[in-house]
Coordinates of C-alpha atoms and ligand atoms in Angstrom, one line a residue:
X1 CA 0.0 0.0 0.0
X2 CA 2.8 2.4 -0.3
X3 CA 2.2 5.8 -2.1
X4 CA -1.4 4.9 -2.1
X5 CA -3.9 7.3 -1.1
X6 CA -7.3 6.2 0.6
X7 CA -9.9 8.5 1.4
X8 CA -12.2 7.0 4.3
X9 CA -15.6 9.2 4.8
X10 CA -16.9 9.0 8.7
X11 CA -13.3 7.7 9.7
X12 CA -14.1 9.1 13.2
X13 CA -15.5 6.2 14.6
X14 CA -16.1 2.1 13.8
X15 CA -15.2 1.0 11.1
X16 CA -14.1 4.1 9.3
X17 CA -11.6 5.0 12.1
X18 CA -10.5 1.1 12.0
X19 CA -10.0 1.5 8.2
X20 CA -7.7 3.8 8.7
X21 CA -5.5 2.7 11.3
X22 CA -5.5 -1.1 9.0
X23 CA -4.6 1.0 5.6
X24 CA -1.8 3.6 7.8
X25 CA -0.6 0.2 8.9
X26 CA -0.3 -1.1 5.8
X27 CA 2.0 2.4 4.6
X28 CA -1.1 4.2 2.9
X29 CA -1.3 7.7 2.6
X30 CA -4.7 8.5 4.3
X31 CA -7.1 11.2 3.4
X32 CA -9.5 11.0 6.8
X33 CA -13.1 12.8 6.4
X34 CA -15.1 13.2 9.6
X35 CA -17.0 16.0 11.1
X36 CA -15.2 16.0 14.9
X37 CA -12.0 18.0 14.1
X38 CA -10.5 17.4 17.7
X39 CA -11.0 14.0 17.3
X40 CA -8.9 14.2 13.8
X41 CA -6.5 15.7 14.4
X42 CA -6.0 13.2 17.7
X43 CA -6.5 10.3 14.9
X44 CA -4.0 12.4 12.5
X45 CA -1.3 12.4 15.1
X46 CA -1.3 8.6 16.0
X47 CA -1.5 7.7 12.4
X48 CA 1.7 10.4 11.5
X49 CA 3.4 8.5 14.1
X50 CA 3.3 5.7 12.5
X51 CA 4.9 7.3 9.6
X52 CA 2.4 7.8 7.3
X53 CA 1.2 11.0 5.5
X54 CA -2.5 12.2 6.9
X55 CA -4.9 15.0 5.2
X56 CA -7.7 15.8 7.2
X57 CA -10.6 16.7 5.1
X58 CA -13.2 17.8 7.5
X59 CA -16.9 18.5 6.2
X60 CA -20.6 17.4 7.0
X61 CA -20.6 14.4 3.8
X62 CA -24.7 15.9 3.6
X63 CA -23.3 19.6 2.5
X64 CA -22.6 18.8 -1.2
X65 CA -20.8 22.3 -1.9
X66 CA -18.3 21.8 0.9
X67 CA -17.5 18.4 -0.4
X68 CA -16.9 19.8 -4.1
X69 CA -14.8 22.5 -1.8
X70 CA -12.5 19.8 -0.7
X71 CA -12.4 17.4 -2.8
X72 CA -11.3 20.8 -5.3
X73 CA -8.8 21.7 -3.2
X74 CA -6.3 18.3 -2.9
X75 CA -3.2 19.2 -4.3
X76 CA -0.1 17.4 -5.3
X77 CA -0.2 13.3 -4.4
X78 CA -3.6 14.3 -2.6
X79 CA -5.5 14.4 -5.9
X80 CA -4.5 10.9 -6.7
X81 CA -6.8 9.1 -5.1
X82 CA -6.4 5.4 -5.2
X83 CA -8.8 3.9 -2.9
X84 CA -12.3 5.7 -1.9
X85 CA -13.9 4.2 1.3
X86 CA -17.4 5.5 1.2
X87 CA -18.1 4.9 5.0
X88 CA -20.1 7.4 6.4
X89 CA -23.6 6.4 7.2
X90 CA -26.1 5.8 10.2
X91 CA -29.5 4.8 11.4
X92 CA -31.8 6.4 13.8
X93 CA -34.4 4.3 15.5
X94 CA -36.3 0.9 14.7
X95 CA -39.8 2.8 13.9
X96 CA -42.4 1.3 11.8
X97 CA -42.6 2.7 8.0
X98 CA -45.8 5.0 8.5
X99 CA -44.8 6.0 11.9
X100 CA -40.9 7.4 12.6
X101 CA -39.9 10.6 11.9
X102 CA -39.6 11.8 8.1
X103 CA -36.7 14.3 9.2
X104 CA -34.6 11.3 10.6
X105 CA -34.8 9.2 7.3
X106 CA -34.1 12.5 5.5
X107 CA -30.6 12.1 7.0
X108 CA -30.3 8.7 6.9
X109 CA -31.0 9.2 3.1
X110 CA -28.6 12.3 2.0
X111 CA -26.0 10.6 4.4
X112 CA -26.2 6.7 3.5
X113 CA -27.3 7.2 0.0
X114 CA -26.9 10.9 -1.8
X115 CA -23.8 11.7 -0.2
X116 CA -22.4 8.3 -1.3
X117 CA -23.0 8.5 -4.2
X118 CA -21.9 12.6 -4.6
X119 CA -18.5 11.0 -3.2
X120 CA -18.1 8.5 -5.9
X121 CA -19.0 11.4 -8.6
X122 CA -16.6 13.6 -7.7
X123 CA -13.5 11.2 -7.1
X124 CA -14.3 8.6 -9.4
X125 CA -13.7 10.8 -13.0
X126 CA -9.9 11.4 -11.8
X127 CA -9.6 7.7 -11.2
X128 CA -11.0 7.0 -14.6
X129 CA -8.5 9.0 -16.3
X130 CA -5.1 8.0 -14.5
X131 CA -6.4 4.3 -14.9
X132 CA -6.5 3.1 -12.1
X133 CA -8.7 2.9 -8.4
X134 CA -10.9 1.6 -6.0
X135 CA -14.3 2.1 -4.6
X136 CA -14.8 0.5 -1.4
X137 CA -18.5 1.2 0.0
X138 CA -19.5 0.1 3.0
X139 CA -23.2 -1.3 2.4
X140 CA -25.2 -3.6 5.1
X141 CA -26.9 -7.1 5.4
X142 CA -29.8 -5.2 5.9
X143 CA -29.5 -4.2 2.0
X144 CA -30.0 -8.0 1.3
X145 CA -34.1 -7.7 2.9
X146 CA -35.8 -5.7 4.9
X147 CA -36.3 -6.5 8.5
X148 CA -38.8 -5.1 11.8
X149 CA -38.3 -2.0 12.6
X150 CA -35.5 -1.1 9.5
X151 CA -37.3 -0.1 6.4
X152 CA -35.9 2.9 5.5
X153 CA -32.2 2.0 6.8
X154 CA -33.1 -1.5 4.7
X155 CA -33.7 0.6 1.9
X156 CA -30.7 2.8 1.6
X157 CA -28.3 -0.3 2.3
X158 CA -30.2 -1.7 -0.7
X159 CA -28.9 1.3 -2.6
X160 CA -25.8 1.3 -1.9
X161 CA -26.3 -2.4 -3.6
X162 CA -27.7 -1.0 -6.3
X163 CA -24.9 2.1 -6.6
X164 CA -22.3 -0.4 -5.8
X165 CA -23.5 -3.0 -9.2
X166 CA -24.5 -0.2 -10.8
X167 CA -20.9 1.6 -11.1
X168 CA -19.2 -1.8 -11.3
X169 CA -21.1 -1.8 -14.9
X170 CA -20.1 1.4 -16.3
X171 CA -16.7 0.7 -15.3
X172 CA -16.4 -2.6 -16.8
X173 CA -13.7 -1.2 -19.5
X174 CA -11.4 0.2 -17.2
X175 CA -9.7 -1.3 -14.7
X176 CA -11.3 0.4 -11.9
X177 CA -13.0 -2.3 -8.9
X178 CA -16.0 -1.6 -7.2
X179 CA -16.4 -3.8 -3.7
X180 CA -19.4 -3.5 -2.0
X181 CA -18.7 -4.7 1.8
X182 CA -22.2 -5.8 3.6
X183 CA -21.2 -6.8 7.3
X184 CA -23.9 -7.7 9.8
X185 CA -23.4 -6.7 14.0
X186 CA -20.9 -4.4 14.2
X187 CA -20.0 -3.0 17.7
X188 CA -19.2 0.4 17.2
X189 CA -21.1 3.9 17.8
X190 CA -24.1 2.3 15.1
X191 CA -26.6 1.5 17.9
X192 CA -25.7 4.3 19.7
X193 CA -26.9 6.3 17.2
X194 CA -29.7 3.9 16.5
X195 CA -31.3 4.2 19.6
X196 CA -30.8 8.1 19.8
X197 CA -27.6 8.0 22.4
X198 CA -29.2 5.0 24.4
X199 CA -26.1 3.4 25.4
X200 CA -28.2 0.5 27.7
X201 CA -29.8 -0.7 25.1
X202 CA -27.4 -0.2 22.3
X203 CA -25.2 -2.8 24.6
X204 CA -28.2 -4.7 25.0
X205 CA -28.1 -5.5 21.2
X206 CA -25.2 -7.2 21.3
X207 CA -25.6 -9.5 24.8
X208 CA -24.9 -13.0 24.5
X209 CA -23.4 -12.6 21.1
X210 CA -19.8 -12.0 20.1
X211 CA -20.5 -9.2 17.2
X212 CA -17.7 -7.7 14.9
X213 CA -15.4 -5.0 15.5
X214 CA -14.8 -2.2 13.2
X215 CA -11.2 -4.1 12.3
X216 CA -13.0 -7.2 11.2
X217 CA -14.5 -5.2 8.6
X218 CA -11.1 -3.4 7.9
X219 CA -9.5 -6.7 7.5
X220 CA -12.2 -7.3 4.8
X221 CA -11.4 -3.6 3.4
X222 CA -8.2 -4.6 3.1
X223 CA -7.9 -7.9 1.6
X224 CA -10.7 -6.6 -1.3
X225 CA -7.7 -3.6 -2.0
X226 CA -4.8 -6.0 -1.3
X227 CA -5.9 -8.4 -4.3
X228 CA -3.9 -8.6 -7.1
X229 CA -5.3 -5.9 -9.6
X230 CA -6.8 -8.8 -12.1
X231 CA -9.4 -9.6 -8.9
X232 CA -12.2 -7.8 -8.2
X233 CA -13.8 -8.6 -4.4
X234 CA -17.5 -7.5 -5.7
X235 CA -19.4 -8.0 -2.9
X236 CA -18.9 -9.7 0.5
X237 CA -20.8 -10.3 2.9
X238 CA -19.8 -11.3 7.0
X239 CA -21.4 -11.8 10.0
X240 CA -20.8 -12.9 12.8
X241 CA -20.5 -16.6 13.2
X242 CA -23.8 -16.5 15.8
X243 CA -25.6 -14.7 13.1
X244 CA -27.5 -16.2 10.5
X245 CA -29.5 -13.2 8.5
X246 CA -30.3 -9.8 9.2
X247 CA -32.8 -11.3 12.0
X248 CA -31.6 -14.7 12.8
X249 CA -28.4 -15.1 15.4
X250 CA -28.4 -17.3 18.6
X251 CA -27.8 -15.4 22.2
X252 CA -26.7 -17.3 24.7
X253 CA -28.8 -16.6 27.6
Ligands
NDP301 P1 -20.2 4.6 13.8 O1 -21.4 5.4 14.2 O2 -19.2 4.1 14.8 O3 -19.4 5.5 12.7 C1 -20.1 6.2 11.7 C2 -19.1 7.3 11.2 O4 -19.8 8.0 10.1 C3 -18.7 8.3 12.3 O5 -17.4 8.7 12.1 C4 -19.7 9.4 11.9 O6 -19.2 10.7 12.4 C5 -19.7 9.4 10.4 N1 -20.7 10.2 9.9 C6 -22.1 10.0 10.1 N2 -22.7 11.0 9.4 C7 -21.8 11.8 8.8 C8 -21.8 13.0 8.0 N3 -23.0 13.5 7.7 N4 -20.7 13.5 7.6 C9 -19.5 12.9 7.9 N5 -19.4 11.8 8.7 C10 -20.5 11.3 9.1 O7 -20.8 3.4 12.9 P2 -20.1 2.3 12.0 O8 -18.6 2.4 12.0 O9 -20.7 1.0 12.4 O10 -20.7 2.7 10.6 C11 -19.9 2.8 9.4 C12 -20.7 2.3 8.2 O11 -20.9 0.9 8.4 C13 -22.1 2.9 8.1 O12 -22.3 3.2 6.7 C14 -23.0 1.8 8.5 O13 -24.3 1.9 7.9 C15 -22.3 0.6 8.1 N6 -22.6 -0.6 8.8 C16 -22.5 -0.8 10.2 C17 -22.9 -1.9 10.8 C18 -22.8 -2.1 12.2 O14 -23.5 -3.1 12.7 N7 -22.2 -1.3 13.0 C19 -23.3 -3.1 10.0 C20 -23.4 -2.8 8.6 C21 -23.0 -1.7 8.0 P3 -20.0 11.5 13.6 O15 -19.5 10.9 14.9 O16 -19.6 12.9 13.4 O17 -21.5 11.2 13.4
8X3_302 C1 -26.2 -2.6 10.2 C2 -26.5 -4.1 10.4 O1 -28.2 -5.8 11.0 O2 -28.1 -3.8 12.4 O3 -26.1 -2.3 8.9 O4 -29.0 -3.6 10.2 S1 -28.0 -4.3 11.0

Protein backbone atom coordinates (compact mmCIF):
# COMPACT_ATOMS: atom_id res chain seq x y z
CA UNK A 1 0.00 0.00 0.00
CA UNK A 2 2.84 2.35 -0.26
CA UNK A 3 2.20 5.77 -2.13
CA UNK A 4 -1.40 4.91 -2.13
CA UNK A 5 -3.87 7.29 -1.12
CA UNK A 6 -7.34 6.24 0.57
CA UNK A 7 -9.92 8.47 1.44
CA UNK A 8 -12.20 7.03 4.30
CA UNK A 9 -15.58 9.15 4.81
CA UNK A 10 -16.91 9.02 8.75
CA UNK A 11 -13.31 7.69 9.74
CA UNK A 12 -14.08 9.14 13.17
CA UNK A 13 -15.53 6.24 14.63
CA UNK A 14 -16.07 2.09 13.76
CA UNK A 15 -15.24 1.00 11.13
CA UNK A 16 -14.05 4.12 9.29
CA UNK A 17 -11.58 4.95 12.06
CA UNK A 18 -10.47 1.11 11.98
CA UNK A 19 -10.00 1.49 8.21
CA UNK A 20 -7.68 3.85 8.71
CA UNK A 21 -5.53 2.72 11.28
CA UNK A 22 -5.47 -1.13 9.02
CA UNK A 23 -4.64 1.05 5.59
CA UNK A 24 -1.80 3.55 7.78
CA UNK A 25 -0.57 0.22 8.90
CA UNK A 26 -0.33 -1.10 5.82
CA UNK A 27 1.96 2.38 4.65
CA UNK A 28 -1.08 4.18 2.87
CA UNK A 29 -1.27 7.72 2.59
CA UNK A 30 -4.72 8.48 4.32
CA UNK A 31 -7.12 11.23 3.42
CA UNK A 32 -9.51 10.99 6.83
CA UNK A 33 -13.06 12.85 6.42
CA UNK A 34 -15.11 13.23 9.59
CA UNK A 35 -16.98 15.97 11.09
CA UNK A 36 -15.15 15.99 14.88
CA UNK A 37 -12.03 18.03 14.09
CA UNK A 38 -10.49 17.37 17.67
CA UNK A 39 -10.97 14.04 17.25
CA UNK A 40 -8.93 14.24 13.75
CA UNK A 41 -6.50 15.68 14.44
CA UNK A 42 -6.01 13.23 17.75
CA UNK A 43 -6.51 10.35 14.85
CA UNK A 44 -3.96 12.40 12.53
CA UNK A 45 -1.27 12.40 15.14
CA UNK A 46 -1.34 8.59 15.97
CA UNK A 47 -1.49 7.75 12.36
CA UNK A 48 1.68 10.40 11.48
CA UNK A 49 3.44 8.51 14.08
CA UNK A 50 3.26 5.68 12.46
CA UNK A 51 4.95 7.28 9.58
CA UNK A 52 2.41 7.77 7.26
CA UNK A 53 1.19 10.98 5.48
CA UNK A 54 -2.54 12.19 6.92
CA UNK A 55 -4.85 14.99 5.18
CA UNK A 56 -7.74 15.80 7.19
CA UNK A 57 -10.62 16.75 5.07
CA UNK A 58 -13.22 17.78 7.52
CA UNK A 59 -16.92 18.48 6.16
CA UNK A 60 -20.57 17.37 7.00
CA UNK A 61 -20.65 14.45 3.75
CA UNK A 62 -24.71 15.87 3.56
CA UNK A 63 -23.27 19.62 2.48
CA UNK A 64 -22.65 18.82 -1.19
CA UNK A 65 -20.77 22.26 -1.86
CA UNK A 66 -18.34 21.80 0.90
CA UNK A 67 -17.52 18.37 -0.37
CA UNK A 68 -16.89 19.80 -4.10
CA UNK A 69 -14.80 22.52 -1.79
CA UNK A 70 -12.55 19.80 -0.71
CA UNK A 71 -12.36 17.36 -2.76
CA UNK A 72 -11.35 20.83 -5.32
CA UNK A 73 -8.83 21.75 -3.16
CA UNK A 74 -6.34 18.33 -2.87
CA UNK A 75 -3.21 19.22 -4.29
CA UNK A 76 -0.08 17.40 -5.27
CA UNK A 77 -0.19 13.32 -4.42
CA UNK A 78 -3.62 14.27 -2.59
CA UNK A 79 -5.53 14.42 -5.89
CA UNK A 80 -4.55 10.92 -6.73
CA UNK A 81 -6.82 9.09 -5.14
CA UNK A 82 -6.36 5.42 -5.16
CA UNK A 83 -8.82 3.93 -2.92
CA UNK A 84 -12.26 5.67 -1.88
CA UNK A 85 -13.88 4.21 1.33
CA UNK A 86 -17.40 5.50 1.19
CA UNK A 87 -18.07 4.87 4.96
CA UNK A 88 -20.09 7.39 6.37
CA UNK A 89 -23.59 6.40 7.20
CA UNK A 90 -26.13 5.79 10.21
CA UNK A 91 -29.52 4.85 11.35
CA UNK A 92 -31.85 6.35 13.76
CA UNK A 93 -34.37 4.27 15.49
CA UNK A 94 -36.31 0.90 14.72
CA UNK A 95 -39.82 2.83 13.86
CA UNK A 96 -42.35 1.35 11.80
CA UNK A 97 -42.56 2.75 8.05
CA UNK A 98 -45.75 4.98 8.45
CA UNK A 99 -44.79 5.95 11.93
CA UNK A 100 -40.93 7.40 12.55
CA UNK A 101 -39.88 10.64 11.91
CA UNK A 102 -39.56 11.76 8.10
CA UNK A 103 -36.74 14.26 9.16
CA UNK A 104 -34.61 11.34 10.58
CA UNK A 105 -34.76 9.16 7.33
CA UNK A 106 -34.09 12.52 5.54
CA UNK A 107 -30.57 12.09 6.95
CA UNK A 108 -30.27 8.72 6.93
CA UNK A 109 -31.02 9.23 3.14
CA UNK A 110 -28.62 12.30 2.04
CA UNK A 111 -25.98 10.60 4.38
CA UNK A 112 -26.23 6.68 3.46
CA UNK A 113 -27.29 7.16 0.00
CA UNK A 114 -26.91 10.90 -1.77
CA UNK A 115 -23.80 11.73 -0.16
CA UNK A 116 -22.41 8.27 -1.27
CA UNK A 117 -22.97 8.51 -4.19
CA UNK A 118 -21.91 12.59 -4.60
CA UNK A 119 -18.50 11.04 -3.17
CA UNK A 120 -18.13 8.53 -5.93
CA UNK A 121 -18.99 11.42 -8.64
CA UNK A 122 -16.59 13.58 -7.68
CA UNK A 123 -13.52 11.24 -7.14
CA UNK A 124 -14.35 8.61 -9.41
CA UNK A 125 -13.67 10.84 -12.97
CA UNK A 126 -9.93 11.43 -11.85
CA UNK A 127 -9.55 7.70 -11.21
CA UNK A 128 -10.97 7.00 -14.65
CA UNK A 129 -8.47 9.00 -16.35
CA UNK A 130 -5.13 7.97 -14.47
CA UNK A 131 -6.37 4.32 -14.94
CA UNK A 132 -6.53 3.14 -12.10
CA UNK A 133 -8.65 2.91 -8.36
CA UNK A 134 -10.87 1.62 -5.99
CA UNK A 135 -14.31 2.13 -4.59
CA UNK A 136 -14.79 0.54 -1.42
CA UNK A 137 -18.51 1.22 -0.01
CA UNK A 138 -19.53 0.06 2.95
CA UNK A 139 -23.19 -1.29 2.45
CA UNK A 140 -25.22 -3.65 5.09
CA UNK A 141 -26.91 -7.06 5.38
CA UNK A 142 -29.75 -5.21 5.86
CA UNK A 143 -29.48 -4.18 2.04
CA UNK A 144 -30.02 -7.97 1.30
CA UNK A 145 -34.14 -7.75 2.88
CA UNK A 146 -35.78 -5.69 4.92
CA UNK A 147 -36.34 -6.48 8.55
CA UNK A 148 -38.85 -5.12 11.81
CA UNK A 149 -38.29 -2.00 12.57
CA UNK A 150 -35.45 -1.13 9.53
CA UNK A 151 -37.29 -0.07 6.44
CA UNK A 152 -35.94 2.86 5.52
CA UNK A 153 -32.20 2.00 6.81
CA UNK A 154 -33.06 -1.48 4.71
CA UNK A 155 -33.68 0.56 1.87
CA UNK A 156 -30.73 2.79 1.64
CA UNK A 157 -28.31 -0.35 2.34
CA UNK A 158 -30.22 -1.72 -0.71
CA UNK A 159 -28.92 1.30 -2.58
CA UNK A 160 -25.75 1.31 -1.93
CA UNK A 161 -26.28 -2.36 -3.58
CA UNK A 162 -27.68 -1.02 -6.30
CA UNK A 163 -24.94 2.13 -6.57
CA UNK A 164 -22.34 -0.42 -5.81
CA UNK A 165 -23.51 -3.00 -9.19
CA UNK A 166 -24.55 -0.18 -10.83
CA UNK A 167 -20.89 1.60 -11.14
CA UNK A 168 -19.23 -1.78 -11.26
CA UNK A 169 -21.14 -1.84 -14.91
CA UNK A 170 -20.09 1.41 -16.26
CA UNK A 171 -16.70 0.70 -15.25
CA UNK A 172 -16.39 -2.60 -16.84
CA UNK A 173 -13.69 -1.23 -19.46
CA UNK A 174 -11.41 0.22 -17.22
CA UNK A 175 -9.66 -1.30 -14.66
CA UNK A 176 -11.34 0.36 -11.90
CA UNK A 177 -12.98 -2.31 -8.89
CA UNK A 178 -15.96 -1.61 -7.16
CA UNK A 179 -16.44 -3.83 -3.66
CA UNK A 180 -19.45 -3.52 -2.04
CA UNK A 181 -18.72 -4.66 1.80
CA UNK A 182 -22.21 -5.80 3.60
CA UNK A 183 -21.20 -6.76 7.33
CA UNK A 184 -23.88 -7.68 9.80
CA UNK A 185 -23.35 -6.69 13.96
CA UNK A 186 -20.86 -4.37 14.20
CA UNK A 187 -19.95 -2.99 17.70
CA UNK A 188 -19.23 0.44 17.25
CA UNK A 189 -21.11 3.89 17.79
CA UNK A 190 -24.12 2.33 15.11
CA UNK A 191 -26.57 1.52 17.94
CA UNK A 192 -25.75 4.30 19.72
CA UNK A 193 -26.89 6.33 17.20
CA UNK A 194 -29.74 3.92 16.49
CA UNK A 195 -31.29 4.22 19.64
CA UNK A 196 -30.84 8.06 19.78
CA UNK A 197 -27.64 7.96 22.40
CA UNK A 198 -29.21 5.04 24.45
CA UNK A 199 -26.14 3.37 25.38
CA UNK A 200 -28.19 0.46 27.69
CA UNK A 201 -29.77 -0.73 25.10
CA UNK A 202 -27.44 -0.22 22.27
CA UNK A 203 -25.25 -2.77 24.57
CA UNK A 204 -28.24 -4.74 25.05
CA UNK A 205 -28.07 -5.46 21.24
CA UNK A 206 -25.23 -7.16 21.35
CA UNK A 207 -25.57 -9.47 24.79
CA UNK A 208 -24.92 -12.98 24.51
CA UNK A 209 -23.39 -12.61 21.10
CA UNK A 210 -19.77 -11.95 20.12
CA UNK A 211 -20.50 -9.16 17.23
CA UNK A 212 -17.65 -7.72 14.93
CA UNK A 213 -15.38 -4.96 15.50
CA UNK A 214 -14.76 -2.24 13.22
CA UNK A 215 -11.22 -4.06 12.33
CA UNK A 216 -13.03 -7.23 11.24
CA UNK A 217 -14.52 -5.17 8.63
CA UNK A 218 -11.08 -3.38 7.94
CA UNK A 219 -9.51 -6.67 7.48
CA UNK A 220 -12.18 -7.31 4.76
CA UNK A 221 -11.45 -3.63 3.41
CA UNK A 222 -8.18 -4.59 3.07
CA UNK A 223 -7.86 -7.87 1.62
CA UNK A 224 -10.70 -6.58 -1.30
CA UNK A 225 -7.70 -3.57 -1.98
CA UNK A 226 -4.79 -5.97 -1.35
CA UNK A 227 -5.95 -8.43 -4.29
CA UNK A 228 -3.91 -8.56 -7.14
CA UNK A 229 -5.34 -5.94 -9.64
CA UNK A 230 -6.84 -8.75 -12.09
CA UNK A 231 -9.42 -9.57 -8.87
CA UNK A 232 -12.20 -7.78 -8.25
CA UNK A 233 -13.83 -8.57 -4.41
CA UNK A 234 -17.47 -7.50 -5.69
CA UNK A 235 -19.40 -8.02 -2.91
CA UNK A 236 -18.93 -9.75 0.50
CA UNK A 237 -20.77 -10.25 2.94
CA UNK A 238 -19.81 -11.28 6.99
CA UNK A 239 -21.45 -11.80 10.02
CA UNK A 240 -20.80 -12.93 12.79
CA UNK A 241 -20.46 -16.59 13.24
CA UNK A 242 -23.79 -16.52 15.83
CA UNK A 243 -25.63 -14.65 13.09
CA UNK A 244 -27.54 -16.15 10.52
CA UNK A 245 -29.49 -13.22 8.51
CA UNK A 246 -30.29 -9.83 9.24
CA UNK A 247 -32.76 -11.31 12.01
CA UNK A 248 -31.63 -14.71 12.77
CA UNK A 249 -28.40 -15.06 15.44
CA UNK A 250 -28.44 -17.28 18.61
CA UNK A 251 -27.81 -15.42 22.19
CA UNK A 252 -26.75 -17.34 24.74
CA UNK A 253 -28.82 -16.59 27.57
P1 LIG B 1 -20.19 4.60 13.77
O1 LIG B 1 -21.37 5.35 14.25
O2 LIG B 1 -19.23 4.10 14.78
O3 LIG B 1 -19.39 5.46 12.68
C1 LIG B 1 -20.06 6.22 11.70
C2 LIG B 1 -19.11 7.27 11.18
O4 LIG B 1 -19.78 7.99 10.13
C3 LIG B 1 -18.72 8.27 12.25
O5 LIG B 1 -17.39 8.67 12.07
C4 LIG B 1 -19.67 9.42 11.95
O6 LIG B 1 -19.22 10.68 12.41
C5 LIG B 1 -19.66 9.37 10.43
N1 LIG B 1 -20.73 10.18 9.87
C6 LIG B 1 -22.05 10.04 10.05
N2 LIG B 1 -22.72 11.02 9.40
C7 LIG B 1 -21.76 11.79 8.82
C8 LIG B 1 -21.81 12.96 8.02
N3 LIG B 1 -22.98 13.53 7.69
N4 LIG B 1 -20.65 13.50 7.57
C9 LIG B 1 -19.46 12.93 7.89
N5 LIG B 1 -19.35 11.83 8.66
C10 LIG B 1 -20.50 11.27 9.11
O7 LIG B 1 -20.79 3.39 12.93
P2 LIG B 1 -20.10 2.27 12.01
O8 LIG B 1 -18.65 2.42 11.99
O9 LIG B 1 -20.69 0.99 12.40
O10 LIG B 1 -20.72 2.67 10.59
C11 LIG B 1 -19.95 2.84 9.43
C12 LIG B 1 -20.73 2.30 8.25
O11 LIG B 1 -20.93 0.91 8.42
C13 LIG B 1 -22.11 2.92 8.06
O12 LIG B 1 -22.31 3.17 6.68
C14 LIG B 1 -23.04 1.83 8.55
O13 LIG B 1 -24.30 1.90 7.94
C15 LIG B 1 -22.28 0.60 8.12
N6 LIG B 1 -22.63 -0.64 8.79
C16 LIG B 1 -22.54 -0.75 10.15
C17 LIG B 1 -22.87 -1.93 10.76
C18 LIG B 1 -22.85 -2.12 12.25
O14 LIG B 1 -23.48 -3.07 12.74
N7 LIG B 1 -22.15 -1.27 13.00
C19 LIG B 1 -23.28 -3.10 9.97
C20 LIG B 1 -23.38 -2.84 8.56
C21 LIG B 1 -23.04 -1.67 8.01
P3 LIG B 1 -20.01 11.45 13.59
O15 LIG B 1 -19.50 10.86 14.86
O16 LIG B 1 -19.62 12.88 13.38
O17 LIG B 1 -21.48 11.20 13.39
C1 LIG C 1 -26.22 -2.62 10.23
C2 LIG C 1 -26.47 -4.06 10.38
O1 LIG C 1 -28.24 -5.75 11.03
O2 LIG C 1 -28.06 -3.75 12.40
O3 LIG C 1 -26.11 -2.25 8.89
O4 LIG C 1 -28.97 -3.64 10.20
S1 LIG C 1 -28.00 -4.29 11.01
Amino acid sequence: MKNKVVLITGATSGIGRACAYKFASEGADIILNGRKEELMEEIKNELTAMGVDVLLLPFDVRDREAMRSSVESLEGKWKNIDILINNAGLVFGVDKEFEGDLDEWDIMIDTNIRALLSMTRMVVPGMVSRGKGHIINIGSIAGDAAYPGGSVYCATKAAVKALSDGLRIDLVDTPLRVTNIKPGMVETNFSVTRYRGDKEKADAFYKGIQPLCGEDIAEVAYYAAAAPTHVQIAEVLVMPTNQATGTISYRKQ
